[in-house]
PDB file of C-alpha atoms and ligand atoms in Angstrom:
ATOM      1  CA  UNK A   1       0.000   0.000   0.000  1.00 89.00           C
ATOM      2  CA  UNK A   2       1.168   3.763  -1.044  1.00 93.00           C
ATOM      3  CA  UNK A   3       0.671   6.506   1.312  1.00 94.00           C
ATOM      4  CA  UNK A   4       1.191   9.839   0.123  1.00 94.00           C
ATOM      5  CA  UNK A   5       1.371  12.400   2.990  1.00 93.00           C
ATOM      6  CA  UNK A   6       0.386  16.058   2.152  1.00 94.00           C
ATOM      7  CA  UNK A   7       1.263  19.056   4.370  1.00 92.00           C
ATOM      8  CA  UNK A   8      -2.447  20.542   3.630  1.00 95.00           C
ATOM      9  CA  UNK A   9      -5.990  20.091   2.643  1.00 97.00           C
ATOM     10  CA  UNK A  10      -5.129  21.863  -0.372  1.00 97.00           C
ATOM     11  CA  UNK A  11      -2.129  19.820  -1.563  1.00 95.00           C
ATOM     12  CA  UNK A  12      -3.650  16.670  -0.743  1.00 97.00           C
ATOM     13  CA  UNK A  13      -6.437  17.505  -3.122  1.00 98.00           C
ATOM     14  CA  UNK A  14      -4.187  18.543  -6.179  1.00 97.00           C
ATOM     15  CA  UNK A  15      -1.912  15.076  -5.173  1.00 96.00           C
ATOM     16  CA  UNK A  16      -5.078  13.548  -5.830  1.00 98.00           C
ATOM     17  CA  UNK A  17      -6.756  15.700  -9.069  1.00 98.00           C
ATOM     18  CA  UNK A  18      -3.056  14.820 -10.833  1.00 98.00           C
ATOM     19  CA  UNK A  19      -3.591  10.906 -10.372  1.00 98.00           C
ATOM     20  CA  UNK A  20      -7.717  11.444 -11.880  1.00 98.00           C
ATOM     21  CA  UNK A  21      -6.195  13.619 -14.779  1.00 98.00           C
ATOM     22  CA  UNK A  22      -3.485  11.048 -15.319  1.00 98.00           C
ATOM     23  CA  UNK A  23      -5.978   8.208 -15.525  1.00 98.00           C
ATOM     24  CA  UNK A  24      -8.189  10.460 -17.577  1.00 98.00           C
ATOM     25  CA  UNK A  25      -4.986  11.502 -20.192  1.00 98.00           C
ATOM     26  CA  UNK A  26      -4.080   7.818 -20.030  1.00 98.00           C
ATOM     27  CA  UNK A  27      -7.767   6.733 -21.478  1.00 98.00           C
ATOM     28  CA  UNK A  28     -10.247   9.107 -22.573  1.00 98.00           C
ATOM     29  CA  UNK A  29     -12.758   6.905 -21.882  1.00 98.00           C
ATOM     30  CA  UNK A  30     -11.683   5.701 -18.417  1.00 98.00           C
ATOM     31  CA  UNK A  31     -14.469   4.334 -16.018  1.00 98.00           C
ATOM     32  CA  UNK A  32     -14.376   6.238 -12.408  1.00 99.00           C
ATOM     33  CA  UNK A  33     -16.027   5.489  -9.041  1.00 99.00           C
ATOM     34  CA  UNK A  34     -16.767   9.057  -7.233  1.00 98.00           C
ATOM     35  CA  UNK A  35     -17.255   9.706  -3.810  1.00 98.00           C
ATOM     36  CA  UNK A  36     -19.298  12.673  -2.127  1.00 97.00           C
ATOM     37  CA  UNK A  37     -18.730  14.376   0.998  1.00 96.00           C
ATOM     38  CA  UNK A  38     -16.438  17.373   2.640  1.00 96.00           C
ATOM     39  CA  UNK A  39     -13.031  16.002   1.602  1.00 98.00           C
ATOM     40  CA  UNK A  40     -13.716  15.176  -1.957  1.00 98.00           C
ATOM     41  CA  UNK A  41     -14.521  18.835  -2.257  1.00 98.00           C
ATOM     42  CA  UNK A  42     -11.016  20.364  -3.099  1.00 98.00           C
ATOM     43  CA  UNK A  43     -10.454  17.788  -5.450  1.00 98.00           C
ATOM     44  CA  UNK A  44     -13.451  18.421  -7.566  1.00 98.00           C
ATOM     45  CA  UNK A  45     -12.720  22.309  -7.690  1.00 98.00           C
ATOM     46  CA  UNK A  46      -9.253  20.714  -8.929  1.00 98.00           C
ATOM     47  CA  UNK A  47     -10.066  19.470 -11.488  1.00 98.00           C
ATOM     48  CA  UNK A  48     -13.053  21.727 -12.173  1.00 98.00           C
ATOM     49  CA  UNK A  49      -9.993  24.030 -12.813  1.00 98.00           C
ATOM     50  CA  UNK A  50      -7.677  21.816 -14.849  1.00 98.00           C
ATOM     51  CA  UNK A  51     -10.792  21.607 -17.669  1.00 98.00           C
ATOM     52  CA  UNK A  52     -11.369  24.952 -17.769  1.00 98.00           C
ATOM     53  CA  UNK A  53      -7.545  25.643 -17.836  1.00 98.00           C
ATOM     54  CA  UNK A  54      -5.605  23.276 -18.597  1.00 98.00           C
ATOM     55  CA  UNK A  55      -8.453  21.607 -20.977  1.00 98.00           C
ATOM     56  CA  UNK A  56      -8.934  18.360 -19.491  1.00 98.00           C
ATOM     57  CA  UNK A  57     -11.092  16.368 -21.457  1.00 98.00           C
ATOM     58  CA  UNK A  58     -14.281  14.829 -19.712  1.00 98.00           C
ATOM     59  CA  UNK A  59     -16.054  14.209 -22.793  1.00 98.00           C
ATOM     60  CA  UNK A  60     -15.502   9.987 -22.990  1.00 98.00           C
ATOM     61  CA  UNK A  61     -14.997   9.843 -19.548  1.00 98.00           C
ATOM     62  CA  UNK A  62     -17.778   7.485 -17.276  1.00 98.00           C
ATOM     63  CA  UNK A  63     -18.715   8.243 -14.024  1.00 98.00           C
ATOM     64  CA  UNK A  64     -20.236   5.746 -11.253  1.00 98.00           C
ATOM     65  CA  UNK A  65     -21.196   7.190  -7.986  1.00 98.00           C
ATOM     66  CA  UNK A  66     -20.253   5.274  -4.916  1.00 98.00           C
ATOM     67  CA  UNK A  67     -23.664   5.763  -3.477  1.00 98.00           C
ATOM     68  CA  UNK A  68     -27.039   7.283  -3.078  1.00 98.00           C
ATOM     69  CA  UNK A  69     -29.308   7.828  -0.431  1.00 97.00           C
ATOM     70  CA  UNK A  70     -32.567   5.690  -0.818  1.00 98.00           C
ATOM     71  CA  UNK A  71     -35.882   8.218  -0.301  1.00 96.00           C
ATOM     72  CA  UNK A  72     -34.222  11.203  -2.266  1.00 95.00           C
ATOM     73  CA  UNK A  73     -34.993  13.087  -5.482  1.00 95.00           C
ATOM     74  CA  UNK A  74     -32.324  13.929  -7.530  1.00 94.00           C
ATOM     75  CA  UNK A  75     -32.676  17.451  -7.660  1.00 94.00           C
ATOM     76  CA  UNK A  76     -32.817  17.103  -3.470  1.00 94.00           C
ATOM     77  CA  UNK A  77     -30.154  19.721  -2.658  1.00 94.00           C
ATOM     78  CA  UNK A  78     -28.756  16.891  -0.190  1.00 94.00           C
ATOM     79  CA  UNK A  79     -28.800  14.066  -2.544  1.00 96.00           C
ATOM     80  CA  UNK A  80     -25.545  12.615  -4.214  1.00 97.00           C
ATOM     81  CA  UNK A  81     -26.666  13.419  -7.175  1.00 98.00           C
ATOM     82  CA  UNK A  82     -27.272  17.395  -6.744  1.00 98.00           C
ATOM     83  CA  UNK A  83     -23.957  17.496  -5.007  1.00 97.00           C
ATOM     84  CA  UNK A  84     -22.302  16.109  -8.318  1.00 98.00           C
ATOM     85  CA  UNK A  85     -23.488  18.360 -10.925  1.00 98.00           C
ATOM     86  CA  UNK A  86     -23.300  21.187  -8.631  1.00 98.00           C
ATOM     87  CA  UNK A  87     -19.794  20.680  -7.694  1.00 98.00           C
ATOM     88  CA  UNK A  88     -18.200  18.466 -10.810  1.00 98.00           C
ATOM     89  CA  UNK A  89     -20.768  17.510 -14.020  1.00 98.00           C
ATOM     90  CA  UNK A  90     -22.272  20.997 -14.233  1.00 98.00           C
ATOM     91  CA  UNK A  91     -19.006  22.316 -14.837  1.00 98.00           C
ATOM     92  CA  UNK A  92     -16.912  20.003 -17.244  1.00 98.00           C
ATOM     93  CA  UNK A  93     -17.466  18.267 -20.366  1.00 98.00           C
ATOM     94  CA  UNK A  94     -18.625  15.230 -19.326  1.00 98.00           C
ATOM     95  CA  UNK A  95     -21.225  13.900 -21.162  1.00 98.00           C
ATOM     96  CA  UNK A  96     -25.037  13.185 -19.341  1.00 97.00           C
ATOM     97  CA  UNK A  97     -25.089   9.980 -21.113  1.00 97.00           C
ATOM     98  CA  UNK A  98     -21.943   8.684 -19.273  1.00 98.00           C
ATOM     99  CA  UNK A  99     -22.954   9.636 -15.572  1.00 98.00           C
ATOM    100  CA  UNK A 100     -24.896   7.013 -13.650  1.00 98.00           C
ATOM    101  CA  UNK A 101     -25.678   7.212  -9.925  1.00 98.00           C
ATOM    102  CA  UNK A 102     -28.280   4.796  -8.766  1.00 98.00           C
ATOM    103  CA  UNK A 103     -31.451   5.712  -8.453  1.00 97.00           C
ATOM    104  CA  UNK A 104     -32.755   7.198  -4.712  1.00 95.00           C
ATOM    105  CA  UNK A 105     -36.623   7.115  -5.562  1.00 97.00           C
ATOM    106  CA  UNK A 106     -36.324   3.589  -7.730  1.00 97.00           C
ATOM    107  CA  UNK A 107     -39.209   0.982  -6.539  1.00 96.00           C
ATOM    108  CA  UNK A 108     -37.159  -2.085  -6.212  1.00 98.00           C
ATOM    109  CA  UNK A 109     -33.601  -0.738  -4.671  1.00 97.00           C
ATOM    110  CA  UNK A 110     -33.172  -4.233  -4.812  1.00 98.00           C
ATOM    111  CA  UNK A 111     -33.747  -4.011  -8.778  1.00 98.00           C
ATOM    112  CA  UNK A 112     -32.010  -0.790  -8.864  1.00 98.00           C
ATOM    113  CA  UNK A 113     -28.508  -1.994  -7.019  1.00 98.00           C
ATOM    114  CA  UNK A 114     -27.935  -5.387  -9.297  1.00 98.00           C
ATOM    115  CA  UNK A 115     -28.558  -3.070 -12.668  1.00 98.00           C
ATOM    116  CA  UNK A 116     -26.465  -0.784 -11.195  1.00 98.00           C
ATOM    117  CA  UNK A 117     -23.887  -3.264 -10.961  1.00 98.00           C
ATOM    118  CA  UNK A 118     -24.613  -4.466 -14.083  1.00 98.00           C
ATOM    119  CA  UNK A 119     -23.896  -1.166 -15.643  1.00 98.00           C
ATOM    120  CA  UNK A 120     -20.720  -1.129 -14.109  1.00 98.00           C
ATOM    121  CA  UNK A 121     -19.767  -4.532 -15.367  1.00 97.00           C
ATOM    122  CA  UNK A 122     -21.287  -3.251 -18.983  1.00 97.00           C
ATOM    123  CA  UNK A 123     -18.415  -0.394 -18.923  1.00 97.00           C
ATOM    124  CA  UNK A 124     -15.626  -2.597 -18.875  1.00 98.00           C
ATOM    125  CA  UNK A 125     -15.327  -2.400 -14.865  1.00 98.00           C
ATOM    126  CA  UNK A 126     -13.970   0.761 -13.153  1.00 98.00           C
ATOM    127  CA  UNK A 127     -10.140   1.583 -13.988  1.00 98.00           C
ATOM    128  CA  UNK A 128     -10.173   3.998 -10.983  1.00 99.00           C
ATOM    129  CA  UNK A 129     -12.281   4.699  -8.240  1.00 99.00           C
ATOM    130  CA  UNK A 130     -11.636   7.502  -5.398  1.00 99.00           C
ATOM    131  CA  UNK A 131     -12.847   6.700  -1.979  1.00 98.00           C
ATOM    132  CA  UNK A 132     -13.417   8.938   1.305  1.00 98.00           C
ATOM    133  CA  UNK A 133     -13.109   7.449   4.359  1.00 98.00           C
ATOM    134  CA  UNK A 134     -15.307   7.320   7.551  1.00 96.00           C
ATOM    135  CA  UNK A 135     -14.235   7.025  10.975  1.00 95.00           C
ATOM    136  CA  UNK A 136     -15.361   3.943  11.146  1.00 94.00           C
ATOM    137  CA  UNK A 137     -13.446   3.095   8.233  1.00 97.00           C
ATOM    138  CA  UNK A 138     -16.462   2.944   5.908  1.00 96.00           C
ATOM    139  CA  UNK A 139     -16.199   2.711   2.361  1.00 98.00           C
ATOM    140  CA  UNK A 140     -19.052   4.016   0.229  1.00 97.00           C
ATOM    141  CA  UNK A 141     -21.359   3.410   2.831  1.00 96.00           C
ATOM    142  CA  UNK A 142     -19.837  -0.379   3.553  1.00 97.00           C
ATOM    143  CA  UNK A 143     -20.099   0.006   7.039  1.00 95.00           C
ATOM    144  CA  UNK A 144     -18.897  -2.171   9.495  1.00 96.00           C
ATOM    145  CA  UNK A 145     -19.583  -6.160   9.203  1.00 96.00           C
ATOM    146  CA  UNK A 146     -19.930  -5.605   5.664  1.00 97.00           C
ATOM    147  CA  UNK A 147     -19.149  -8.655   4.045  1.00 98.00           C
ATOM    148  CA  UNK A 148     -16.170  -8.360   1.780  1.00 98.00           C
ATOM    149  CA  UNK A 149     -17.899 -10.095  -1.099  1.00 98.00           C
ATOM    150  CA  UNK A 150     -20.700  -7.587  -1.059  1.00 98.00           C
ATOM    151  CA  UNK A 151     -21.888  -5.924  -4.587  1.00 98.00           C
ATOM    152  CA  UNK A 152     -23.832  -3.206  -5.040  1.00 98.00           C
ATOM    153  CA  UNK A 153     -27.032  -3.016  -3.000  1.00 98.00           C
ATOM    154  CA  UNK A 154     -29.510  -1.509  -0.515  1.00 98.00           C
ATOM    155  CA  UNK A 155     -28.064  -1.041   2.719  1.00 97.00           C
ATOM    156  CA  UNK A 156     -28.733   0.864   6.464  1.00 95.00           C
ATOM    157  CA  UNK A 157     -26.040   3.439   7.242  1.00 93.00           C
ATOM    158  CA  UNK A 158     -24.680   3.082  10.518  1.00 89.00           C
ATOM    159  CA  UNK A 159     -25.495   5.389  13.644  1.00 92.00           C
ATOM    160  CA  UNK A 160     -22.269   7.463  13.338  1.00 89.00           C
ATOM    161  CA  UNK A 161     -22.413   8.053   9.656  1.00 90.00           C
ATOM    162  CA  UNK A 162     -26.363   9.326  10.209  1.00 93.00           C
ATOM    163  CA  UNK A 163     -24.844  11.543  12.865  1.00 92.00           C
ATOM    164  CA  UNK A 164     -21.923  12.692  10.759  1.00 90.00           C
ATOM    165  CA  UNK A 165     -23.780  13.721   7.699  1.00 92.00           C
ATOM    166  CA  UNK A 166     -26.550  15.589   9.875  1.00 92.00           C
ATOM    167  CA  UNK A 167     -24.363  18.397   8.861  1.00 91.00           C
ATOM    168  CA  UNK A 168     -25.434  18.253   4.785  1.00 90.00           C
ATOM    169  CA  UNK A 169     -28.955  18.259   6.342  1.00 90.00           C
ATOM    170  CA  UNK A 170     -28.890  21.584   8.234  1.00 79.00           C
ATOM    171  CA  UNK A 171     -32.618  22.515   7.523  1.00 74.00           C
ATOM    172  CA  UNK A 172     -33.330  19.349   9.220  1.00 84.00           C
ATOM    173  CA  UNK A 173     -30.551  16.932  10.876  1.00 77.00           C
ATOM    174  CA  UNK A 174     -33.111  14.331  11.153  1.00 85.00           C
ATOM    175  CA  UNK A 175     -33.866  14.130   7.462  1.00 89.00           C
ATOM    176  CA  UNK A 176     -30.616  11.960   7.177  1.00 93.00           C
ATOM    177  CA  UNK A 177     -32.249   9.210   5.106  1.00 96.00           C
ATOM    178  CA  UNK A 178     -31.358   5.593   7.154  1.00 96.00           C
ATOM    179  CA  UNK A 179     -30.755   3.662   3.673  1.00 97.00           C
ATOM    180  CA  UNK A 180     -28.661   3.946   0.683  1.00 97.00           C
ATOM    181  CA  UNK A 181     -27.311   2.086  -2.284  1.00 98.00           C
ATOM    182  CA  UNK A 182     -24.137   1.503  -2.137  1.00 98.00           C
ATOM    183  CA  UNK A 183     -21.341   0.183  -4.237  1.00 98.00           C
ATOM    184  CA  UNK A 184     -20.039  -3.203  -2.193  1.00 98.00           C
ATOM    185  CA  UNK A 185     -16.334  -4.256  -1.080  1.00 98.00           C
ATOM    186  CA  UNK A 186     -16.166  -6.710  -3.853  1.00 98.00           C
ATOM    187  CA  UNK A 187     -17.552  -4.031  -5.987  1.00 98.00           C
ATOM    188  CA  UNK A 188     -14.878  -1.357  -5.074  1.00 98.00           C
ATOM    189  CA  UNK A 189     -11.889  -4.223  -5.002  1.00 98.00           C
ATOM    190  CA  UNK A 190     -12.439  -5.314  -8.264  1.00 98.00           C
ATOM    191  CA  UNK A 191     -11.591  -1.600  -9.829  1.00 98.00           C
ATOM    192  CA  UNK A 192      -8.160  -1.845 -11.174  1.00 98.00           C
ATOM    193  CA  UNK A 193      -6.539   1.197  -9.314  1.00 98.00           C
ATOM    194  CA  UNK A 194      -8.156   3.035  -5.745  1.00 98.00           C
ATOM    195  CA  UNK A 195      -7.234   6.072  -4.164  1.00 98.00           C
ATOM    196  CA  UNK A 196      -8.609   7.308  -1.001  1.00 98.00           C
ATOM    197  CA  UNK A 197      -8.809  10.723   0.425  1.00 98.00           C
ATOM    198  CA  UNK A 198      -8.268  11.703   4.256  1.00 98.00           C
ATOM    199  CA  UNK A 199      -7.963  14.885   5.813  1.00 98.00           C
ATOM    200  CA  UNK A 200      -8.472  16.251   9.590  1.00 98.00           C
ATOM    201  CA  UNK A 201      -7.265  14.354  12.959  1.00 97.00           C
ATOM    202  CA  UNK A 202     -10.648  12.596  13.193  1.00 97.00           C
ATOM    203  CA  UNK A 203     -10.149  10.221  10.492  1.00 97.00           C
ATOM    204  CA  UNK A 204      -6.607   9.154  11.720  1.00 97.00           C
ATOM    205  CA  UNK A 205      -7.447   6.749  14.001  1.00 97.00           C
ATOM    206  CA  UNK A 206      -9.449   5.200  11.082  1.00 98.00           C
ATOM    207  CA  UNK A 207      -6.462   5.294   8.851  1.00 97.00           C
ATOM    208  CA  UNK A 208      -3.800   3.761  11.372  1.00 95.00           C
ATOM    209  CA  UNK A 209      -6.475   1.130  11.304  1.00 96.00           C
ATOM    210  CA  UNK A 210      -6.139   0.875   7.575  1.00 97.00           C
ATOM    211  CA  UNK A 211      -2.680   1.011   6.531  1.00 94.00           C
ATOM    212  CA  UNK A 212      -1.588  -0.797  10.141  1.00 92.00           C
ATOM    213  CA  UNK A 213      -5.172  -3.133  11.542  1.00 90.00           C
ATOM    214  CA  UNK A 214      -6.078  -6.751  10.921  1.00 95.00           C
ATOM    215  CA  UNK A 215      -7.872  -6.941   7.819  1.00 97.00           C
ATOM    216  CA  UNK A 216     -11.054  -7.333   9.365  1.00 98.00           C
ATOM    217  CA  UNK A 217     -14.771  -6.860   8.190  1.00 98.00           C
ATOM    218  CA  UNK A 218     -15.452  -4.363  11.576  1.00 97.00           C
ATOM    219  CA  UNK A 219     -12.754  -2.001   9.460  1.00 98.00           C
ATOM    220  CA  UNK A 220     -13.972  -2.284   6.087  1.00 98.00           C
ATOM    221  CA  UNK A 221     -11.265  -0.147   4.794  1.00 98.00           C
ATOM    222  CA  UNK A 222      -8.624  -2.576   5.941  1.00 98.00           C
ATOM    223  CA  UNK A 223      -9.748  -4.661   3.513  1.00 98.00           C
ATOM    224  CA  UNK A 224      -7.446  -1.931   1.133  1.00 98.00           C
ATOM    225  CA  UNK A 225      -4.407  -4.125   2.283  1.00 96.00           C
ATOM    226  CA  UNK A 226      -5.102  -6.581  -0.047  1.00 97.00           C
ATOM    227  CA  UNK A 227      -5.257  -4.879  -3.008  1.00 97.00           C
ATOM    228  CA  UNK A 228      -2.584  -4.229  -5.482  1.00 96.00           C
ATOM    229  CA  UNK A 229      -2.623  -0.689  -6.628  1.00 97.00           C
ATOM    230  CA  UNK A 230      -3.957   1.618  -3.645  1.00 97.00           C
ATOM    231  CA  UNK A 231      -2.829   4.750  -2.521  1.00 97.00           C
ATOM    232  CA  UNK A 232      -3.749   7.037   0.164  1.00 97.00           C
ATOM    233  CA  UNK A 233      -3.759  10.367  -0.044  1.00 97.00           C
ATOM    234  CA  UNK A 234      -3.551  12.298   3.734  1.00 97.00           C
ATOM    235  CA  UNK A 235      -3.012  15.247   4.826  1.00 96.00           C
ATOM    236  CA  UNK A 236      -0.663  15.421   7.784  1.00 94.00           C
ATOM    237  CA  UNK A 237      -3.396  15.447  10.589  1.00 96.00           C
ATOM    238  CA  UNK A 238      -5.021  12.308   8.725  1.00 97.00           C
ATOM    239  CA  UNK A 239      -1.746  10.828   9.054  1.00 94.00           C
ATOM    240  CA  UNK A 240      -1.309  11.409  12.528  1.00 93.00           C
ATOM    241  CA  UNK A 241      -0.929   8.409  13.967  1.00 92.00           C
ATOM    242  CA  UNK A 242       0.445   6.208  11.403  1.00 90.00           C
ATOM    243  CA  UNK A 243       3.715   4.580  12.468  1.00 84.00           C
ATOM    244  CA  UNK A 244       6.875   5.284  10.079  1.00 78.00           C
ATOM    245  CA  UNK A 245       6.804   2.824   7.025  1.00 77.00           C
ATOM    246  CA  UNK A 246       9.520   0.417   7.570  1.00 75.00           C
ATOM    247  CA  UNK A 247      10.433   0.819   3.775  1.00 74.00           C
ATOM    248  CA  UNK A 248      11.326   4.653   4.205  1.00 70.00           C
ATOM    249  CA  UNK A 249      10.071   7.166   2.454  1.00 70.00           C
ATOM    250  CA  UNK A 250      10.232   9.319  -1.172  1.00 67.00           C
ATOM    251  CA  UNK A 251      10.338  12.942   0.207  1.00 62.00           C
ATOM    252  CA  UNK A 252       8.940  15.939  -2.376  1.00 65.00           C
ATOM    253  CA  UNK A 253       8.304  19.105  -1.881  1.00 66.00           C
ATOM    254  CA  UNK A 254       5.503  19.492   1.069  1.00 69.00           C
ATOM    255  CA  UNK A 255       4.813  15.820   0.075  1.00 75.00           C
ATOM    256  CA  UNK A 256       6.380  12.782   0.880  1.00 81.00           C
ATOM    257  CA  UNK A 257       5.286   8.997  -0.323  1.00 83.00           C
ATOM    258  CA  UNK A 258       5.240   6.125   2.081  1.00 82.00           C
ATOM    259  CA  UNK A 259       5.528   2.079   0.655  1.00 82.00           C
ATOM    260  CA  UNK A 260       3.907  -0.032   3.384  1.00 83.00           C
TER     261      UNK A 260
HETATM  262  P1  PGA B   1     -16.452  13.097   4.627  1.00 52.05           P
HETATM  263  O1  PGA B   1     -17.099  11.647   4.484  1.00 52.05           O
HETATM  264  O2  PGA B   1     -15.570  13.287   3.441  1.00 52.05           O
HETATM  265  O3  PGA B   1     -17.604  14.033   4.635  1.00 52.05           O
HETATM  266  O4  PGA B   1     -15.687  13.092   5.911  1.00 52.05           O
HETATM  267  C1  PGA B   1     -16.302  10.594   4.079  1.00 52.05           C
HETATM  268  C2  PGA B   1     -17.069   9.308   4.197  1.00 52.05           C
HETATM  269  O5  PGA B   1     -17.934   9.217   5.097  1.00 52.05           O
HETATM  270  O6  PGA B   1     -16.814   8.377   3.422  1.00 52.05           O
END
């Protein structure tokens, strides 16, 4: 496992936007797994600014979303969906036809989370997805005891992650909707390359768990250990409490690259 440490919110964020603009140079038409929530949000205004800049080309690219909340229109200013256009698709070249994000109002969620991962299948499987983190060491909303074989599906979001995201519901904390679709572990291990994103002190007990816990269903993100191209991307407070790697370190400017 690669651990990149930044010294900031900020750098972290462009660390990761050069690795999505790499994969997207690399292949046009490059399948990507997207996450929502606060840290994501530099790296989306990244990369918002290397299209409009620097031209980067969104136009092949497709674009899964990790997860949904069931009970929630689209145009829902707290849904997944709303924060995507608002902070990424409204403002690239991404085409409408190539975005998919399961459906929060569909009938059968059941229905709904196996076309889902259908779809995925259907694009050739995902070349690179881009996870968050919870302190729990969620993934999408894998929370823990999450079978590592999971696919996409309907699932309940755990106590702390309702109270966590209370804060993208300030009109009304408890309109946190209790379900969600979420891409599974199996779903998110079989993408060929995975970053994850981690700022603040409150995820590093999470990530100590990560890069140094048992790989263990109650820490769903230790399950990261296991695959062969992941990298994490911290900033320093995220990285807290993560013992030296053993196999030294790359040192940049402001950034320096642990091999575990
Ligand atoms: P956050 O959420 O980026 O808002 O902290 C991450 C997650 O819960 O996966």
């Amino acid at each position: 496992m690669k651990v990149i440490v930044a010294d900031d919110y900020g750098m972290m964020s462009k660390e990761a936007a050069e690795i999505v603009a790499a994969e997207i140079r690399k292949k046009p038409d490059c399948v990507l797994a997207l996450p929502t929530g606060g840290t994501p949000l530099g790296l989306y205004a990244e990369l918002v600014r290397m299209h409009k800049e620097e031209g980067l080309d969104f136009s092949c690219v497709f674009a899964f979303n990790l997860d949904e909340y069931i009970g929630l229109p689209e145009d829902h200013e707290s849904s997944y969906n709303f924060y995507m256009h608002d902070r990424l698709f409204n403002h690239v070249n991404i085409s409408r036809d190539r975005i998919r994000i399961p459906c929060g109002l569909a009938e059968d969620p059941e229905e709904e989370a196996a076309a889902y991962e259908w779809a995925i299948k259907r694009a050739g499987g995902i070349d690179l997805a881009v996870l968050g983190i919870g302190r729990n060491g969620h993934i999408g909303f894998n929370e823990p005891r999450t079978e590592f074989g999971s696919l996409t599906r309907p699932i309940y979001l755990a106590k702390r992650t309702i109270e966590a995201n209370a804060r993208f519901f300030q009109e009304n904390p408890d309109a946190v909707p209790r379900r969600a679709i979420s891409m599974g572990i199996r779903t998110i291990m079989n993408s060929r390359k995975i970053i994850l994103l981690a700022s603040g002190v409150e995820k590093s007990h999470a990530v100590n768990q990560t890069v140094h816990g048992p790989v263990t269903e109650m820490v769903p993100s230790s399950v990261l250990q296991l695959h062969p191209d992941c990298t994490l991307i911290l900033d320093k407070d995220a990285a807290s409490e993560l013992e030296p790697s053993p196999n030294g370190f790359i040192p940049g400017p402001g950034i320096k690259t642990m091999v575990y």
